[in-house]
CSV table of C-alpha atoms and ligand atoms in Angstrom, one decimal:
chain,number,residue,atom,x,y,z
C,1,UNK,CA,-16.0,7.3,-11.1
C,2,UNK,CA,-12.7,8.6,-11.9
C,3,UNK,CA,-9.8,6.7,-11.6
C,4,UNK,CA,-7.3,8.1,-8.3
C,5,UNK,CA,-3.9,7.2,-9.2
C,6,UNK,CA,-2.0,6.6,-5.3
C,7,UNK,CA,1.6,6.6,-4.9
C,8,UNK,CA,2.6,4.3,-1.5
C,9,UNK,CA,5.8,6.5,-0.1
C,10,UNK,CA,8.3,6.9,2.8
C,11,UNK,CA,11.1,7.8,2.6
C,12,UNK,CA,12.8,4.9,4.7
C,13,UNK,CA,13.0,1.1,3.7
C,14,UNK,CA,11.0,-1.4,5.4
C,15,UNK,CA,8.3,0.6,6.8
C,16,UNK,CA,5.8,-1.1,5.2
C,17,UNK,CA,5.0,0.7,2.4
C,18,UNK,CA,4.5,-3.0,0.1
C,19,UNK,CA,2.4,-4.4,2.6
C,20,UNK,CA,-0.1,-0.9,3.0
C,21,UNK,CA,-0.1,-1.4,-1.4
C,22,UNK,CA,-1.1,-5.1,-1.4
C,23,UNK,CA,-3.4,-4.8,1.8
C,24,UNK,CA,-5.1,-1.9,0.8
C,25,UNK,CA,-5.5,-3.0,-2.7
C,26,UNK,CA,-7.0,-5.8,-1.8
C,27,UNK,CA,-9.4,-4.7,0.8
C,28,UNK,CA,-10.3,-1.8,-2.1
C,29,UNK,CA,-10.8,-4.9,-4.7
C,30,UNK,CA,-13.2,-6.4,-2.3
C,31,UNK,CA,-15.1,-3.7,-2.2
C,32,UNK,CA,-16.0,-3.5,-5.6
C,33,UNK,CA,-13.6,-1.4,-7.4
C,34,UNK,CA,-11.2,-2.5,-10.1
C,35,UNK,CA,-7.6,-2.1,-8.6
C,36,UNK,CA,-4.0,-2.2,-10.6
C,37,UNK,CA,-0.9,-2.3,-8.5
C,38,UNK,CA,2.3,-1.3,-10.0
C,39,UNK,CA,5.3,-2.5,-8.1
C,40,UNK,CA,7.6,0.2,-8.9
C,41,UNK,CA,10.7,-0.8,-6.5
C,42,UNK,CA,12.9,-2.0,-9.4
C,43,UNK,CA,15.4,-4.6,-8.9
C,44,UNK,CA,13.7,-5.2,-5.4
C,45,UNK,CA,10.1,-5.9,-6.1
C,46,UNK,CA,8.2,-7.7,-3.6
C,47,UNK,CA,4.5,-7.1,-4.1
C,48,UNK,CA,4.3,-10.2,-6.7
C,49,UNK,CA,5.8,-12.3,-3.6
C,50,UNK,CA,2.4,-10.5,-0.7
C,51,UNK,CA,0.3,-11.2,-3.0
C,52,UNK,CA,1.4,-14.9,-4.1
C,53,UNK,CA,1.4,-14.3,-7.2
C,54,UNK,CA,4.9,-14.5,-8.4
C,55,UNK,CA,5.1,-17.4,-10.5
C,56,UNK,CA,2.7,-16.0,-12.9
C,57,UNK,CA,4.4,-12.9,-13.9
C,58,UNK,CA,5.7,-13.5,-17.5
C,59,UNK,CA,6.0,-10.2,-18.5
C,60,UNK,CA,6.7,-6.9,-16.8
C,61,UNK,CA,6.3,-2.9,-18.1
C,62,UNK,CA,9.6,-3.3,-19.4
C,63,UNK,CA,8.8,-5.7,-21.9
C,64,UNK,CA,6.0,-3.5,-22.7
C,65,UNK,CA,8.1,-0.4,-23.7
C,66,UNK,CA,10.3,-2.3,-25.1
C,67,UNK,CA,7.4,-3.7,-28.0
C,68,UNK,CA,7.8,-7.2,-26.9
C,69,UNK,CA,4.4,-7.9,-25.6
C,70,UNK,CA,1.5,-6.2,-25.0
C,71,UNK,CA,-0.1,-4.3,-21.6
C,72,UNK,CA,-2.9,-6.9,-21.3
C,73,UNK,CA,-0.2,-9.9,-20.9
C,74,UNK,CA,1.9,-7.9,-18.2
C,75,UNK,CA,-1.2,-7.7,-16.3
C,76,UNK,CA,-2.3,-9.9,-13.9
C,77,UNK,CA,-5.1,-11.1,-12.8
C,78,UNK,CA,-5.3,-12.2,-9.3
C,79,UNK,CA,-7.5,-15.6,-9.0
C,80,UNK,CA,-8.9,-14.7,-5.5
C,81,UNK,CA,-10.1,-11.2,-6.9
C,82,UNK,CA,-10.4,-10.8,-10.6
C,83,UNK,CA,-10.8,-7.3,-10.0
C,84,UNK,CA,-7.3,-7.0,-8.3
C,85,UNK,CA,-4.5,-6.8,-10.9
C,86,UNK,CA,-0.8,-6.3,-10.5
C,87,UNK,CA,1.9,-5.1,-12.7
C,88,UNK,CA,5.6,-5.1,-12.2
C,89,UNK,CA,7.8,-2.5,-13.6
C,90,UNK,CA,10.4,-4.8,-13.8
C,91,UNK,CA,12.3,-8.2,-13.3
C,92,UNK,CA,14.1,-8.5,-10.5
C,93,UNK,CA,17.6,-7.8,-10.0
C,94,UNK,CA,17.0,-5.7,-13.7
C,95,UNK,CA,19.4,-2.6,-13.0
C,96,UNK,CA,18.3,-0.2,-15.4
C,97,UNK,CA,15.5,2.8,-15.1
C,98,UNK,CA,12.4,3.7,-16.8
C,99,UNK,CA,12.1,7.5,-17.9
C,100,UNK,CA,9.2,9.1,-16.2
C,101,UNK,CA,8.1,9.7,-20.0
C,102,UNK,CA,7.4,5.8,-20.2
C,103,UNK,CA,5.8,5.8,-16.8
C,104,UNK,CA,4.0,8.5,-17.6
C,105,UNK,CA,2.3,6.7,-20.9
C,106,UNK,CA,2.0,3.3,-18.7
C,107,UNK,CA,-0.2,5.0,-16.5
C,108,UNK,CA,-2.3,7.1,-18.8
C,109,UNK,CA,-3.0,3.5,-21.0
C,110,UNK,CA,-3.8,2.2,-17.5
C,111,UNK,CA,-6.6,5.4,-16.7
C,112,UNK,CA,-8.1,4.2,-20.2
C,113,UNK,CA,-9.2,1.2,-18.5
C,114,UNK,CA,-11.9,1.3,-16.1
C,115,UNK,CA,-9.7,1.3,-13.5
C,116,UNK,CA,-11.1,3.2,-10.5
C,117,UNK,CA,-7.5,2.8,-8.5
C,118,UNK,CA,-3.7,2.7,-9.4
C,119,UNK,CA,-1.9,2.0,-6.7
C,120,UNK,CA,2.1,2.7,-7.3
C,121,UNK,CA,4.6,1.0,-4.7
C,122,UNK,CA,7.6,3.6,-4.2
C,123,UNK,CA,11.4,2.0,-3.7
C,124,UNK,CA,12.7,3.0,-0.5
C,125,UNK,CA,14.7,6.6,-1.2
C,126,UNK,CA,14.2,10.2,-2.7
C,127,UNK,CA,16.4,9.4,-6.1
C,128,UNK,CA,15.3,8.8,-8.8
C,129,UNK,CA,13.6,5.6,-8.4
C,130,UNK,CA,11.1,7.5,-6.4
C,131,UNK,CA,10.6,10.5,-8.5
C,132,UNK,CA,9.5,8.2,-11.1
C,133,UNK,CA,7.2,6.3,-9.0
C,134,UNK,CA,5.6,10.0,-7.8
C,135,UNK,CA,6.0,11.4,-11.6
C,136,UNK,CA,2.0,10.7,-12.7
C,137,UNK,CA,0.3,9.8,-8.9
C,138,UNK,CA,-2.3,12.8,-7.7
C,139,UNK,CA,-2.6,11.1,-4.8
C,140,UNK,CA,0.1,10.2,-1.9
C,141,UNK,CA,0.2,8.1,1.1
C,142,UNK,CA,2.6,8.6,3.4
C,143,UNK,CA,4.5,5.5,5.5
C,144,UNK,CA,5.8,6.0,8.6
C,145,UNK,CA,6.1,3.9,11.7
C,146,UNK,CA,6.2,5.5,14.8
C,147,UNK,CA,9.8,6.2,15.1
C,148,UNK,CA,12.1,9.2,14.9
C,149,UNK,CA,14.4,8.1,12.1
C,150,UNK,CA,11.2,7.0,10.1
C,151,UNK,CA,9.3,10.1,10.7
C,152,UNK,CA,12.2,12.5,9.8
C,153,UNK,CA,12.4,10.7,5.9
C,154,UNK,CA,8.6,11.0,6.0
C,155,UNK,CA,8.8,14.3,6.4
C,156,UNK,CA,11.3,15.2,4.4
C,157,UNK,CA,9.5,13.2,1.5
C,158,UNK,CA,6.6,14.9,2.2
C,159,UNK,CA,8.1,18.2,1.2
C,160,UNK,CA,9.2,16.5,-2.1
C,161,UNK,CA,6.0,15.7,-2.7
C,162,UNK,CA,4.7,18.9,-2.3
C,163,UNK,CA,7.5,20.1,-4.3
C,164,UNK,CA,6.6,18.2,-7.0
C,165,UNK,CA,3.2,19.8,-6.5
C,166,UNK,CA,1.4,16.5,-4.9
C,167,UNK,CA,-0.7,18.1,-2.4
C,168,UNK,CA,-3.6,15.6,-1.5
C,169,UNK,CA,-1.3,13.4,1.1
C,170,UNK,CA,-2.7,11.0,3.6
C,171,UNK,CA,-1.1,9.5,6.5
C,172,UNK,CA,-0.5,6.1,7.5
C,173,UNK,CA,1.9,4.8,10.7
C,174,UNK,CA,2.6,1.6,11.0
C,175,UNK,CA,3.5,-0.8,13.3
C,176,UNK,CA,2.4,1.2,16.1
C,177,UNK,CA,2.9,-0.8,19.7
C,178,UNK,CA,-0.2,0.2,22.8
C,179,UNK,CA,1.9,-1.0,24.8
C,180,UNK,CA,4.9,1.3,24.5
C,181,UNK,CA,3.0,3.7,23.8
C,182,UNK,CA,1.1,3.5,26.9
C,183,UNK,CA,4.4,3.3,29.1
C,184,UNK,CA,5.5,6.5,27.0
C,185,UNK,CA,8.6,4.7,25.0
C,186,UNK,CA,6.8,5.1,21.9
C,187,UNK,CA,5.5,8.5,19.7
C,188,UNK,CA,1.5,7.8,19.7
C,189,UNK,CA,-0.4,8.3,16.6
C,190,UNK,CA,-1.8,11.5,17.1
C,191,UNK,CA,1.9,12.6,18.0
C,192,UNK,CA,3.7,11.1,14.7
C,193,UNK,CA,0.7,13.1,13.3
C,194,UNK,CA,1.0,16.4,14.6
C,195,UNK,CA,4.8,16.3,13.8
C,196,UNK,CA,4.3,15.7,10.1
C,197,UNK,CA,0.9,17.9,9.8
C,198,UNK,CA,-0.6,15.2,7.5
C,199,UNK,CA,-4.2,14.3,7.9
C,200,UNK,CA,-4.4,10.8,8.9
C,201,UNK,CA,-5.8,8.0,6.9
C,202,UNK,CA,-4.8,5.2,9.1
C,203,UNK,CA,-2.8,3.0,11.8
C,204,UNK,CA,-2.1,-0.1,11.6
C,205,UNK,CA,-0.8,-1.7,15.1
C,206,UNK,CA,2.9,-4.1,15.1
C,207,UNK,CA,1.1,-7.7,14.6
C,208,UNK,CA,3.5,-11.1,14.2
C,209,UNK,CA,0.5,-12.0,11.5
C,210,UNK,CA,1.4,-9.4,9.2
C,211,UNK,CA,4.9,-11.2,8.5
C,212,UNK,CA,3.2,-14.5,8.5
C,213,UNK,CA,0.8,-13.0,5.9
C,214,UNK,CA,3.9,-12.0,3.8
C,215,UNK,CA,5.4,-15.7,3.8
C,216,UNK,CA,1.9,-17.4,2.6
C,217,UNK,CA,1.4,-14.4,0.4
C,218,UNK,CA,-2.0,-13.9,1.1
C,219,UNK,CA,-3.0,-10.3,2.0
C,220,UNK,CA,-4.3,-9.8,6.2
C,221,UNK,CA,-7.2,-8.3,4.3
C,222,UNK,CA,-8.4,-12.3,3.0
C,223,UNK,CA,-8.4,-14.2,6.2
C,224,UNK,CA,-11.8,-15.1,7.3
C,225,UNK,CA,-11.0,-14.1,10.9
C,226,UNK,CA,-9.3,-10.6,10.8
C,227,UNK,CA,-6.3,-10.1,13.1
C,228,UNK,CA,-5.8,-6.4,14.5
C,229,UNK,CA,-3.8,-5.9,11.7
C,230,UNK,CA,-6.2,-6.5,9.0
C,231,UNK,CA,-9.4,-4.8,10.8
C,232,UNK,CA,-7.0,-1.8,10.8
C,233,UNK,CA,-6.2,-2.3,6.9
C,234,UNK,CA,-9.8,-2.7,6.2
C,235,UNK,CA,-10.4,0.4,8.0
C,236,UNK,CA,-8.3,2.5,6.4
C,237,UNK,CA,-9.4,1.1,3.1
C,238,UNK,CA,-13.0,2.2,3.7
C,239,UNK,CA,-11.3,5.9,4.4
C,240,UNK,CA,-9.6,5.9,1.5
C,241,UNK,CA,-13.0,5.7,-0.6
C,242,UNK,CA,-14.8,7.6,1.8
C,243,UNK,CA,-17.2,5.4,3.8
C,244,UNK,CA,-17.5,6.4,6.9
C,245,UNK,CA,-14.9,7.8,9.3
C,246,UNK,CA,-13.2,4.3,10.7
C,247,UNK,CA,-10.4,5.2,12.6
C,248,UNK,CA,-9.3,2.4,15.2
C,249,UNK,CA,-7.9,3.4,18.2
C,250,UNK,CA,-4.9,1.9,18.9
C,251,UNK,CA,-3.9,3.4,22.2
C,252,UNK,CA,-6.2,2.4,24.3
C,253,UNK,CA,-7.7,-1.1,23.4
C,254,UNK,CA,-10.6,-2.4,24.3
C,255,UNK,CA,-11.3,-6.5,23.3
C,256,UNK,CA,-14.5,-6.1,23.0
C,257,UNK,CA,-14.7,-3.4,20.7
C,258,UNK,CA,-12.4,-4.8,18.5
C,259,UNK,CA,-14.3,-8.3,19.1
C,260,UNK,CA,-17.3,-6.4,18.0
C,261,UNK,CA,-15.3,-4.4,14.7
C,262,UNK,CA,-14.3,-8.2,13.7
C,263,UNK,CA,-17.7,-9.4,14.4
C,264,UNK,CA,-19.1,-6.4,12.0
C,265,UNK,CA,-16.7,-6.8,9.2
C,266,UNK,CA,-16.6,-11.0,8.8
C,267,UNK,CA,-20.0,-11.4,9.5
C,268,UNK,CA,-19.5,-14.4,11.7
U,10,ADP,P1,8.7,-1.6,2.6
U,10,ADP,O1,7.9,-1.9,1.4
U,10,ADP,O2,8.4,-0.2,3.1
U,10,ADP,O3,10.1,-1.8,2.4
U,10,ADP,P2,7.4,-3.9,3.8
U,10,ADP,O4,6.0,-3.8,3.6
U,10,ADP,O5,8.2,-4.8,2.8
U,10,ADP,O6,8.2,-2.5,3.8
U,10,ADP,O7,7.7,-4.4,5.3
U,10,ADP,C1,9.0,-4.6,5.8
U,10,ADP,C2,8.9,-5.7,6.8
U,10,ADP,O8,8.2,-5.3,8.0
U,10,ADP,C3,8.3,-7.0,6.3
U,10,ADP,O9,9.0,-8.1,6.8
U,10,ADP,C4,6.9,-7.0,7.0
U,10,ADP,O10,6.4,-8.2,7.2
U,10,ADP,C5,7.2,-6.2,8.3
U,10,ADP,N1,6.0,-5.5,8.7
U,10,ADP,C6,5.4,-4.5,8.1
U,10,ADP,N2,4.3,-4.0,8.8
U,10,ADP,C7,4.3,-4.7,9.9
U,10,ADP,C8,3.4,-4.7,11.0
U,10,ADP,N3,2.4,-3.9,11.2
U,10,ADP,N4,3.7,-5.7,12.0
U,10,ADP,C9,4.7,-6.5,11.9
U,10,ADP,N5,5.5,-6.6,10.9
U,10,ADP,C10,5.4,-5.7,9.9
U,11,MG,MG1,8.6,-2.5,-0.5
Protein backbone atom coordinates (compact mmCIF):
# COMPACT_ATOMS: atom_id res chain seq x y z
CA UNK A 1 0.00 0.00 0.00
CA UNK A 2 0.98 3.55 0.05
CA UNK A 3 2.03 5.23 2.88
CA UNK A 4 -0.92 8.15 4.22
CA UNK A 5 0.86 10.68 5.93
CA UNK A 6 -2.01 12.24 8.84
CA UNK A 7 -1.65 15.39 10.52
CA UNK A 8 -3.55 15.28 14.28
CA UNK A 9 -5.05 19.09 14.42
CA UNK A 10 -7.26 21.53 16.34
CA UNK A 11 -6.83 24.50 16.71
CA UNK A 12 -7.27 24.68 20.67
CA UNK A 13 -4.87 23.06 23.31
CA UNK A 14 -5.85 20.12 25.22
CA UNK A 15 -8.46 18.69 23.19
CA UNK A 16 -6.91 15.66 22.81
CA UNK A 17 -5.23 15.76 19.80
CA UNK A 18 -1.83 13.55 21.57
CA UNK A 19 -4.01 11.13 22.98
CA UNK A 20 -6.22 10.57 19.24
CA UNK A 21 -2.05 10.24 17.74
CA UNK A 22 -0.90 7.69 20.30
CA UNK A 23 -4.36 5.80 20.57
CA UNK A 24 -4.93 5.60 17.08
CA UNK A 25 -1.41 4.72 16.28
CA UNK A 26 -1.44 2.08 18.31
CA UNK A 27 -4.71 0.52 17.49
CA UNK A 28 -3.42 1.00 13.60
CA UNK A 29 -0.04 -0.94 14.69
CA UNK A 30 -2.10 -3.70 16.02
CA UNK A 31 -3.65 -4.16 13.08
CA UNK A 32 -0.80 -4.89 11.04
CA UNK A 33 0.52 -1.83 9.62
CA UNK A 34 3.84 -0.22 10.38
CA UNK A 35 3.09 3.22 12.11
CA UNK A 36 5.74 6.29 12.80
CA UNK A 37 4.54 9.00 15.05
CA UNK A 38 6.13 12.33 14.88
CA UNK A 39 5.50 14.50 17.95
CA UNK A 40 5.66 17.72 16.36
CA UNK A 41 4.56 20.06 19.49
CA UNK A 42 8.10 21.46 20.08
CA UNK A 43 9.14 22.41 23.43
CA UNK A 44 5.84 20.69 24.76
CA UNK A 45 5.98 17.14 23.53
CA UNK A 46 4.04 14.71 25.27
CA UNK A 47 3.49 11.67 23.02
CA UNK A 48 6.98 10.04 24.25
CA UNK A 49 5.28 10.43 28.00
CA UNK A 50 1.25 8.25 26.39
CA UNK A 51 3.19 6.03 25.06
CA UNK A 52 5.80 5.33 27.98
CA UNK A 53 8.36 5.57 26.23
CA UNK A 54 10.27 8.60 27.30
CA UNK A 55 13.31 7.34 28.79
CA UNK A 56 14.42 5.83 25.62
CA UNK A 57 14.49 8.84 23.43
CA UNK A 58 18.27 9.62 22.84
CA UNK A 59 18.01 11.39 19.88
CA UNK A 60 15.26 13.54 18.23
CA UNK A 61 14.83 15.03 14.31
CA UNK A 62 16.87 17.73 15.41
CA UNK A 63 19.92 15.89 15.94
CA UNK A 64 19.20 14.45 12.72
CA UNK A 65 19.31 17.67 10.64
CA UNK A 66 21.81 18.75 12.42
CA UNK A 67 24.36 15.57 11.11
CA UNK A 68 24.78 14.32 14.60
CA UNK A 69 23.15 10.98 14.32
CA UNK A 70 21.32 9.17 11.99
CA UNK A 71 17.18 8.71 11.28
CA UNK A 72 17.39 4.99 12.38
CA UNK A 73 18.68 6.06 16.08
CA UNK A 74 15.95 8.82 16.50
CA UNK A 75 13.50 6.18 15.86
CA UNK A 76 11.95 4.25 18.29
CA UNK A 77 10.83 1.20 18.54
CA UNK A 78 8.10 0.58 20.91
CA UNK A 79 8.64 -2.97 22.77
CA UNK A 80 4.88 -3.73 23.02
CA UNK A 81 4.51 -3.22 19.11
CA UNK A 82 7.62 -3.33 17.13
CA UNK A 83 5.68 -2.05 14.36
CA UNK A 84 4.74 1.17 16.29
CA UNK A 85 7.64 3.78 16.11
CA UNK A 86 7.82 7.28 17.51
CA UNK A 87 9.98 10.18 16.65
CA UNK A 88 10.29 13.46 18.37
CA UNK A 89 10.98 16.63 16.61
CA UNK A 90 12.61 17.87 19.36
CA UNK A 91 13.85 18.03 23.06
CA UNK A 92 11.75 19.48 25.29
CA UNK A 93 11.81 22.91 26.45
CA UNK A 94 14.18 23.28 22.84
CA UNK A 95 12.85 26.91 21.67
CA UNK A 96 13.91 27.00 18.23
CA UNK A 97 11.94 25.88 14.81
CA UNK A 98 12.50 23.53 12.14
CA UNK A 99 11.98 25.00 8.46
CA UNK A 100 9.17 23.19 6.68
CA UNK A 101 12.14 22.41 4.11
CA UNK A 102 13.71 19.98 6.88
CA UNK A 103 10.30 18.56 7.71
CA UNK A 104 9.56 18.23 4.41
CA UNK A 105 12.89 15.86 3.77
CA UNK A 106 12.19 14.06 7.31
CA UNK A 107 9.07 12.90 6.03
CA UNK A 108 9.89 11.94 2.47
CA UNK A 109 13.07 9.71 4.14
CA UNK A 110 10.27 8.43 6.34
CA UNK A 111 7.78 7.44 2.97
CA UNK A 112 11.02 5.47 1.79
CA UNK A 113 10.44 3.19 4.51
CA UNK A 114 7.69 0.81 4.32
CA UNK A 115 5.77 2.78 6.44
CA UNK A 116 2.09 2.51 5.63
CA UNK A 117 1.12 5.50 8.25
CA UNK A 118 2.77 8.82 9.47
CA UNK A 119 1.01 10.18 12.00
CA UNK A 120 2.13 14.03 12.85
CA UNK A 121 0.98 15.45 16.34
CA UNK A 122 0.20 19.35 15.69
CA UNK A 123 1.07 21.99 18.76
CA UNK A 124 -1.84 23.63 19.87
CA UNK A 125 -2.29 27.04 17.45
CA UNK A 126 -2.29 28.27 13.75
CA UNK A 127 1.45 29.79 13.80
CA UNK A 128 3.90 28.54 12.68
CA UNK A 129 4.38 25.51 14.70
CA UNK A 130 1.35 24.25 13.06
CA UNK A 131 1.99 25.08 9.54
CA UNK A 132 4.99 23.10 9.74
CA UNK A 133 3.32 20.19 11.28
CA UNK A 134 0.56 20.48 8.14
CA UNK A 135 3.55 21.45 5.57
CA UNK A 136 3.93 17.52 4.04
CA UNK A 137 0.52 15.71 5.65
CA UNK A 138 -2.29 14.78 2.71
CA UNK A 139 -4.31 13.75 5.19
CA UNK A 140 -6.03 15.70 8.33
CA UNK A 141 -7.93 14.89 11.36
CA UNK A 142 -9.70 17.25 12.93
CA UNK A 143 -9.98 17.60 17.15
CA UNK A 144 -12.69 18.99 18.54
CA UNK A 145 -14.58 18.34 21.68
CA UNK A 146 -18.01 19.18 21.83
CA UNK A 147 -17.73 22.74 22.84
CA UNK A 148 -18.29 26.12 21.35
CA UNK A 149 -14.84 27.66 22.00
CA UNK A 150 -13.29 24.20 20.67
CA UNK A 151 -15.43 23.99 17.69
CA UNK A 152 -14.92 27.69 16.53
CA UNK A 153 -10.69 27.00 16.33
CA UNK A 154 -11.69 23.73 14.55
CA UNK A 155 -13.24 25.40 12.22
CA UNK A 156 -11.29 28.05 11.63
CA UNK A 157 -8.30 25.50 11.21
CA UNK A 158 -10.12 23.73 9.04
CA UNK A 159 -10.14 26.55 6.53
CA UNK A 160 -6.37 26.72 6.86
CA UNK A 161 -6.14 23.48 5.95
CA UNK A 162 -7.97 23.79 3.03
CA UNK A 163 -6.08 26.87 2.40
CA UNK A 164 -3.11 25.10 2.38
CA UNK A 165 -4.89 22.86 -0.10
CA UNK A 166 -5.42 19.70 2.49
CA UNK A 167 -8.74 18.60 1.44
CA UNK A 168 -9.16 14.96 2.68
CA UNK A 169 -10.22 15.98 6.45
CA UNK A 170 -11.85 13.66 8.95
CA UNK A 171 -13.53 14.49 12.03
CA UNK A 172 -13.02 13.39 15.44
CA UNK A 173 -14.91 14.98 18.79
CA UNK A 174 -13.78 14.14 21.86
CA UNK A 175 -14.81 13.87 25.11
CA UNK A 176 -18.28 13.86 24.26
CA UNK A 177 -20.70 13.44 27.70
CA UNK A 178 -24.51 11.19 26.92
CA UNK A 179 -25.40 12.46 29.65
CA UNK A 180 -25.34 16.22 28.93
CA UNK A 181 -26.12 15.63 25.86
CA UNK A 182 -29.22 13.86 26.59
CA UNK A 183 -30.39 16.78 29.06
CA UNK A 184 -29.52 19.11 26.08
CA UNK A 185 -26.39 21.04 27.91
CA UNK A 186 -24.10 19.58 25.46
CA UNK A 187 -23.69 20.00 21.34
CA UNK A 188 -24.21 16.12 20.22
CA UNK A 189 -22.04 14.57 17.69
CA UNK A 190 -23.98 14.82 14.75
CA UNK A 191 -24.46 18.68 15.75
CA UNK A 192 -20.52 19.49 16.27
CA UNK A 193 -20.65 17.78 12.81
CA UNK A 194 -23.03 19.52 10.88
CA UNK A 195 -21.47 22.87 12.20
CA UNK A 196 -18.10 22.11 10.81
CA UNK A 197 -19.32 20.09 7.53
CA UNK A 198 -16.49 17.51 8.10
CA UNK A 199 -17.32 13.87 7.57
CA UNK A 200 -16.85 12.13 10.69
CA UNK A 201 -14.31 9.57 11.52
CA UNK A 202 -15.03 9.17 15.14
CA UNK A 203 -16.20 9.98 18.79
CA UNK A 204 -14.74 9.17 21.54
CA UNK A 205 -17.00 9.66 24.91
CA UNK A 206 -15.27 11.85 28.31
CA UNK A 207 -13.86 8.59 30.29
CA UNK A 208 -11.69 9.16 33.85
CA UNK A 209 -9.50 6.00 32.10
CA UNK A 210 -8.23 8.04 29.41
CA UNK A 211 -6.25 10.26 31.91
CA UNK A 212 -5.34 7.20 33.93
CA UNK A 213 -3.99 5.80 30.62
CA UNK A 214 -1.87 9.03 30.13
CA UNK A 215 -0.17 8.59 33.77
CA UNK A 216 0.79 4.68 33.14
CA UNK A 217 1.60 5.66 29.54
CA UNK A 218 0.06 2.81 28.07
CA UNK A 219 -2.36 3.64 25.21
CA UNK A 220 -6.57 2.72 26.09
CA UNK A 221 -6.13 0.81 22.82
CA UNK A 222 -3.65 -2.11 25.03
CA UNK A 223 -5.80 -2.98 27.93
CA UNK A 224 -7.14 -6.37 27.77
CA UNK A 225 -10.61 -5.11 28.83
CA UNK A 226 -11.52 -2.05 26.68
CA UNK A 227 -13.13 0.87 28.49
CA UNK A 228 -15.67 3.04 26.30
CA UNK A 229 -12.89 5.07 25.53
CA UNK A 230 -10.77 2.61 23.92
CA UNK A 231 -13.74 0.59 21.97
CA UNK A 232 -14.36 4.06 20.52
CA UNK A 233 -10.52 4.49 19.59
CA UNK A 234 -10.42 1.12 18.13
CA UNK A 235 -13.37 2.01 16.12
CA UNK A 236 -12.26 4.84 14.66
CA UNK A 237 -9.07 3.17 13.90
CA UNK A 238 -10.74 0.49 11.85
CA UNK A 239 -12.40 3.70 9.84
CA UNK A 240 -9.42 5.23 9.23
CA UNK A 241 -8.16 2.08 7.08
CA UNK A 242 -11.48 1.39 5.95
CA UNK A 243 -12.87 -1.77 7.58
CA UNK A 244 -16.16 -1.56 7.91
CA UNK A 245 -18.28 1.50 8.93
CA UNK A 246 -17.90 1.38 13.06
CA UNK A 247 -19.38 4.31 14.35
CA UNK A 248 -20.44 3.99 18.13
CA UNK A 249 -23.19 5.78 19.22
CA UNK A 250 -22.60 7.73 22.02
CA UNK A 251 -25.98 9.31 22.63
CA UNK A 252 -27.93 6.86 23.39
CA UNK A 253 -26.10 3.95 25.16
CA UNK A 254 -26.99 0.75 25.40
CA UNK A 255 -24.70 -1.79 28.01
CA UNK A 256 -25.24 -4.44 26.27
CA UNK A 257 -24.30 -3.35 22.98
CA UNK A 258 -21.30 -2.02 24.10
CA UNK A 259 -20.85 -5.33 26.39
CA UNK A 260 -21.17 -7.11 23.17
CA UNK A 261 -18.61 -4.45 20.96
CA UNK A 262 -16.01 -5.30 23.95
CA UNK A 263 -16.93 -8.94 23.81
CA UNK A 264 -16.17 -8.84 19.79
CA UNK A 265 -13.03 -6.85 19.87
CA UNK A 266 -11.00 -8.74 23.12
CA UNK A 267 -12.17 -11.89 22.39
CA UNK A 268 -12.99 -12.85 25.90
P1 LIG B 1 -3.78 17.98 23.23
O1 LIG B 1 -2.71 17.12 22.66
O2 LIG B 1 -4.82 18.39 22.21
O3 LIG B 1 -3.24 19.17 23.95
P2 LIG B 1 -4.18 15.83 25.12
O4 LIG B 1 -4.37 14.62 24.29
O5 LIG B 1 -2.84 16.04 25.73
O6 LIG B 1 -4.60 17.14 24.30
O7 LIG B 1 -5.32 15.83 26.24
C1 LIG B 1 -5.43 16.90 27.17
C2 LIG B 1 -5.95 16.37 28.50
O8 LIG B 1 -7.27 15.93 28.37
C3 LIG B 1 -5.14 15.20 29.02
O9 LIG B 1 -4.96 15.36 30.40
C4 LIG B 1 -6.02 14.00 28.72
O10 LIG B 1 -5.82 12.96 29.63
C5 LIG B 1 -7.41 14.60 28.82
N1 LIG B 1 -8.35 13.90 27.93
C6 LIG B 1 -8.27 13.82 26.58
N2 LIG B 1 -9.30 13.10 26.09
C7 LIG B 1 -10.07 12.72 27.14
C8 LIG B 1 -11.27 11.95 27.29
N3 LIG B 1 -11.91 11.43 26.23
N4 LIG B 1 -11.75 11.76 28.55
C9 LIG B 1 -11.11 12.29 29.61
N5 LIG B 1 -9.98 13.01 29.55
C10 LIG B 1 -9.46 13.24 28.33
MG1 LIG C 1 -0.62 17.51 22.57
Amino acid sequence: MTCRTIVITSGKGGVGKTTTTANLGMSIARLGYQVVLIDADIGLRNLDLLLGLENRILYTAMEVFEGECRLDQALIRDKRWTNLSILSISKNRQRYNISRKNIKMLISSLKKRNYDYIFIDCPAGIDIGFLNAITAAEEAILVTTPEITSIRDADRVAGLLEANGLLNVKLLVNRVRADMVQKNDMMSVKDVQEMLGVPLLGAIPEDNQVIISTNRGEPLVLKKKLSLSGIAFENASRRLVGQKDYLLDLETPSNEFFYKMQKFLTGS
